[in-house]
XYZ file of C-alpha atoms in Angstrom:
326
model
C -14.337 -28.902 5.935
C -15.226 -26.277 3.337
C -16.302 -22.706 2.679
C -19.919 -22.010 1.744
C -20.903 -18.786 -0.004
C -23.607 -16.580 1.541
C -25.126 -14.603 -1.386
C -27.133 -12.391 1.001
C -23.960 -10.981 2.557
C -21.374 -11.632 -0.176
C -19.429 -13.573 2.411
C -18.133 -17.088 3.086
C -19.072 -19.328 6.022
C -16.460 -21.757 7.286
C -17.805 -25.283 7.811
C -15.580 -27.307 10.145
C -17.394 -30.280 11.599
C -14.077 -31.587 12.952
C -14.163 -28.817 15.569
C -17.217 -30.375 17.187
C -14.847 -33.025 18.558
C -12.672 -30.521 20.424
C -12.258 -31.806 23.982
C -12.948 -29.950 27.165
C -9.582 -30.179 28.848
C -9.344 -32.965 31.441
C -8.167 -31.903 34.874
C -5.127 -34.174 34.809
C -3.725 -33.324 31.359
C -3.005 -30.249 29.238
C -1.427 -30.566 25.767
C 0.014 -27.044 26.084
C 2.013 -27.755 29.248
C 5.662 -28.867 29.068
C 5.924 -32.624 29.400
C 2.765 -33.316 27.402
C 4.705 -34.500 24.366
C 2.833 -31.949 22.240
C 5.028 -28.912 22.957
C 8.712 -28.349 23.803
C 9.752 -29.087 27.356
C 11.187 -25.568 27.572
C 9.589 -22.519 25.955
C 8.575 -18.938 26.744
C 6.047 -18.404 23.948
C 5.285 -20.901 21.226
C 3.333 -21.233 17.956
C 1.448 -24.537 17.697
C -0.564 -25.836 14.739
C -4.210 -26.108 15.778
C -5.266 -29.737 16.244
C -8.829 -28.871 15.178
C -8.404 -26.296 12.387
C -11.202 -24.598 10.487
C -8.741 -23.870 7.658
C -5.898 -25.978 6.239
C -3.013 -25.416 3.787
C -4.129 -28.476 1.791
C -7.839 -28.937 2.561
C -10.068 -31.694 1.198
C -12.486 -31.126 -1.647
C -15.850 -29.656 -0.578
C -18.848 -31.928 -0.310
C -20.765 -32.194 -3.624
C -23.677 -30.094 -2.403
C -23.022 -26.753 -4.124
C -24.687 -25.096 -7.112
C -24.380 -21.954 -9.195
C -26.161 -20.015 -6.436
C -24.770 -21.921 -3.458
C -21.065 -22.022 -4.211
C -18.510 -24.007 -2.258
C -14.783 -23.567 -2.019
C -11.892 -25.351 -0.347
C -11.267 -24.159 3.216
C -7.709 -23.103 2.420
C -5.740 -21.216 5.050
C -3.962 -21.869 8.340
C -4.989 -22.024 12.005
C -2.396 -21.711 14.737
C -2.453 -21.589 18.523
C -0.126 -19.099 20.211
C 0.919 -20.230 23.688
C 1.608 -17.287 25.980
C 3.501 -19.151 28.687
C 4.380 -22.676 29.898
C 2.625 -21.876 33.207
C -0.825 -23.433 33.119
C -2.697 -21.041 35.414
C -1.046 -17.702 34.626
C -2.952 -14.991 32.744
C -1.818 -12.269 30.349
C -1.726 -9.416 32.903
C 0.315 -11.574 35.282
C 3.114 -11.884 32.713
C 5.980 -9.394 32.812
C 6.308 -6.700 30.163
C 9.481 -8.457 28.981
C 7.525 -11.684 28.500
C 4.616 -9.991 26.694
C 7.152 -8.312 24.419
C 8.245 -11.818 23.379
C 4.603 -12.570 22.609
C 4.357 -9.436 20.443
C 7.512 -10.560 18.615
C 6.008 -14.005 17.994
C 2.781 -12.435 16.705
C 4.882 -10.310 14.366
C 6.913 -13.278 13.147
C 3.808 -15.347 12.402
C 2.040 -12.415 10.705
C 4.999 -11.992 8.353
C 5.417 -15.721 7.700
C 1.732 -16.410 7.049
C 1.579 -13.363 4.802
C 4.149 -14.929 2.466
C 1.575 -17.435 1.203
C -0.201 -15.795 -1.771
C -3.327 -17.815 -0.962
C -3.743 -15.879 2.278
C -5.649 -12.614 2.130
C -5.909 -11.768 5.804
C -4.143 -12.843 9.004
C -6.229 -12.413 12.160
C -4.558 -12.608 15.564
C -6.993 -12.998 18.445
C -7.631 -14.319 21.936
C -10.781 -15.733 23.506
C -10.633 -15.558 27.280
C -13.014 -17.144 29.756
C -15.762 -19.731 29.648
C -18.246 -16.992 28.714
C -16.396 -16.756 25.395
C -16.415 -20.504 24.777
C -12.889 -21.282 25.959
C -12.374 -25.006 26.591
C -8.597 -24.862 27.224
C -7.731 -22.485 30.095
C -3.962 -22.636 29.514
C -3.017 -19.052 28.470
C -3.179 -18.879 24.685
C -4.506 -17.043 21.675
C -4.985 -18.012 18.052
C -4.188 -16.965 14.496
C -6.383 -17.580 11.443
C -4.955 -16.985 7.977
C -7.964 -16.631 5.656
C -8.064 -17.205 1.897
C -11.028 -14.809 1.768
C -11.335 -11.304 3.233
C -13.541 -11.418 6.357
C -16.643 -9.264 6.017
C -16.072 -7.059 9.059
C -12.499 -6.260 8.043
C -13.644 -5.620 4.479
C -16.282 -3.197 5.785
C -13.692 -1.363 7.906
C -11.346 -1.051 4.947
C -14.101 0.319 2.696
C -15.127 2.970 5.216
C -11.534 3.953 6.002
C -10.885 4.349 2.266
C -14.036 6.444 1.778
C -13.043 8.721 4.667
C -9.573 9.156 3.181
C -10.991 9.951 -0.256
C -13.367 12.504 1.271
C -10.981 14.201 3.721
C -7.437 13.201 2.779
C -6.988 11.876 6.336
C -6.911 8.524 8.106
C -10.220 7.759 9.830
C -8.584 6.117 12.847
C -6.100 8.989 13.236
C -9.157 11.261 13.320
C -10.787 9.000 15.914
C -7.676 9.294 18.088
C -7.786 13.088 17.841
C -11.505 13.153 18.640
C -11.145 10.901 21.678
C -8.137 12.850 22.993
C -9.955 16.165 22.577
C -13.104 14.910 24.341
C -11.118 13.070 26.988
C -13.902 11.402 28.969
C -13.648 8.066 27.136
C -9.827 7.810 27.348
C -8.536 5.309 29.915
C -4.789 5.900 29.589
C -1.941 6.364 27.121
C 1.774 5.810 26.847
C 4.294 7.127 24.330
C 3.030 4.914 21.501
C -0.555 3.820 22.245
C -3.880 5.255 23.323
C -6.527 3.209 25.168
C -10.153 4.332 25.102
C -13.757 3.215 24.922
C -14.754 4.566 21.509
C -17.874 6.703 21.158
C -19.701 3.948 19.246
C -18.615 0.676 20.889
C -21.210 -2.121 21.110
C -20.023 -3.248 24.542
C -20.062 -1.428 27.909
C -16.319 -2.075 28.287
C -15.416 -2.426 24.591
C -11.868 -1.128 24.805
C -9.750 -0.062 21.822
C -5.934 0.094 21.959
C -4.748 2.222 19.026
C -1.274 3.145 17.831
C -0.587 6.868 18.004
C 1.626 6.803 14.953
C 0.038 5.911 11.626
C 1.163 2.285 11.332
C -0.792 -0.513 9.665
C 0.608 -3.706 11.218
C 2.965 -5.172 13.810
C 6.013 -5.359 11.473
C 5.881 -1.552 11.122
C 6.549 -0.972 14.818
C 9.881 0.036 16.307
C 11.311 -1.853 19.289
C 10.072 0.966 21.532
C 6.539 0.705 20.097
C 6.467 -3.065 20.587
C 7.494 -2.681 24.223
C 4.902 0.053 24.731
C 2.278 -2.278 23.239
C 3.347 -5.030 25.653
C 3.027 -2.628 28.575
C -0.389 -1.412 27.405
C -1.698 -4.971 27.014
C -0.523 -5.876 30.510
C -2.032 -2.774 32.091
C -5.368 -2.871 30.276
C -6.042 -6.571 30.830
C -4.996 -6.080 34.458
C -7.442 -3.190 34.670
C -10.224 -5.409 33.361
C -9.522 -8.016 36.049
C -9.500 -5.249 38.673
C -12.799 -3.765 37.475
C -14.987 -6.429 39.124
C -12.239 -8.248 41.065
C -12.611 -11.365 38.932
C -11.135 -12.946 35.818
C -12.596 -10.720 33.116
C -13.730 -12.575 29.972
C -13.060 -10.974 26.616
C -12.490 -11.476 22.936
C -9.414 -9.545 21.769
C -8.758 -9.016 18.047
C -5.808 -7.328 16.330
C -6.926 -5.317 13.289
C -4.104 -5.010 10.765
C -3.602 -4.504 7.047
C -4.363 -7.331 4.593
C -1.318 -9.443 3.792
C -1.932 -9.756 0.051
C -3.942 -7.369 -2.067
C -4.437 -3.627 -2.323
C -2.082 -1.155 -0.645
C -4.011 0.327 2.288
C -1.127 2.156 3.985
C -2.566 5.618 3.327
C -5.880 4.984 5.046
C -5.769 1.964 7.389
C -4.402 1.983 10.929
C -3.401 -0.684 13.478
C -5.710 -1.116 16.437
C -6.857 -3.792 18.878
C -10.527 -4.250 19.679
C -11.853 -5.941 22.824
C -15.347 -7.418 22.971
C -15.996 -8.158 26.681
C -19.375 -9.817 27.291
C -19.857 -8.479 30.846
C -22.103 -5.530 31.687
C -21.719 -6.027 35.434
C -19.811 -8.397 37.685
C -22.166 -11.331 37.121
C -24.314 -10.060 34.250
C -23.691 -10.773 30.586
C -24.332 -8.349 27.767
C -25.940 -10.733 25.301
C -25.420 -10.253 21.592
C -29.061 -11.096 20.957
C -31.644 -10.811 18.161
C -31.167 -7.162 17.195
C -27.386 -7.499 17.204
C -27.252 -10.817 15.376
C -30.292 -10.426 13.130
C -29.865 -6.825 12.051
C -26.338 -5.884 13.175
C -28.115 -3.171 15.141
C -26.080 -3.056 18.328
C -27.494 -1.723 21.591
C -25.066 -0.785 24.346
C -26.854 -0.884 27.731
C -24.494 1.771 29.193
C -23.172 5.134 28.061
C -19.445 4.642 27.637
C -18.682 8.003 29.247
C -19.842 6.343 32.483
C -18.136 2.970 31.986
C -14.909 4.713 30.955
C -14.823 6.431 34.354
C -15.287 3.022 36.004
C -12.360 1.692 33.981
C -10.170 4.679 34.854
C -10.882 4.068 38.544
C -10.079 0.359 38.064
C -6.848 1.386 36.309
C -5.889 3.539 39.286
C -6.573 0.613 41.646
C -4.599 -1.725 39.387
C -1.570 0.589 39.390
C -1.750 0.974 43.172
C -1.834 -2.816 43.539
C 1.221 -3.011 41.247
C 3.018 -0.372 43.321
C 2.858 2.223 40.557
C 1.263 5.649 40.227
C -0.972 6.928 37.415
């Protein structure tokens, strides 16, 4: 377990050979279910230390394989599992808004707590859903990684948001919200506090963004009303995804928030959630293949103005199924 420096990208790769021993969950046992001895017998949502972490508060020394060029570093940080429910087969959109609001509160609590450690630079809250995304434990859950180094994608976002602010005096993501609202065709829905749309540039046919309307940088900034509106939006949008092709819709969901220790980014960074769904049709995957991986040159096989209309229609069907109107 260690970090290895990539001088080509000015980035660090996590090495965690212990994760190769992660089990595929047996059919007769789940460590996340009440009665397993691993979790409380009674809980609504629960934070659980990952049994196979890539990062640890007190990691071992790196292997003696580094050099001046190929640097190594301790894999310091924290990996947690966030259990959404004690029910083994339930999914996020099947939870009530009240229940998802408890999940948002737990995310907030863990973000604040993990941010207190000065060794942590960034706290990433995320969920992998579906076998297509490598999920081996189907019990409803997400994860949190607290990194001792700033992840490259987040660092790139921060740099570009800062440059936009220096050039215009405005927040880039606030400007994106205005642009998407004005154009309209990529917007799926909105409530009082959040806007959901397929951004102009997304890599994925159904690469949804959920963005706060008010200029807030992280979960602790939200009012009670905003947290409830976020819970409602998460329920409705994940339910819409399942309705789109009438199947469990795989996705990677990542909360993009301010760094926990470091420069003040309040003026130019903005809370948003990004979804990376690997489907391009009901039974067809959108592979992140050579161009995407080798050159970071993404190719979306669909114009999002068309897929956004499909998602809006799925949203209307979802609301009808829930006994609601758009």
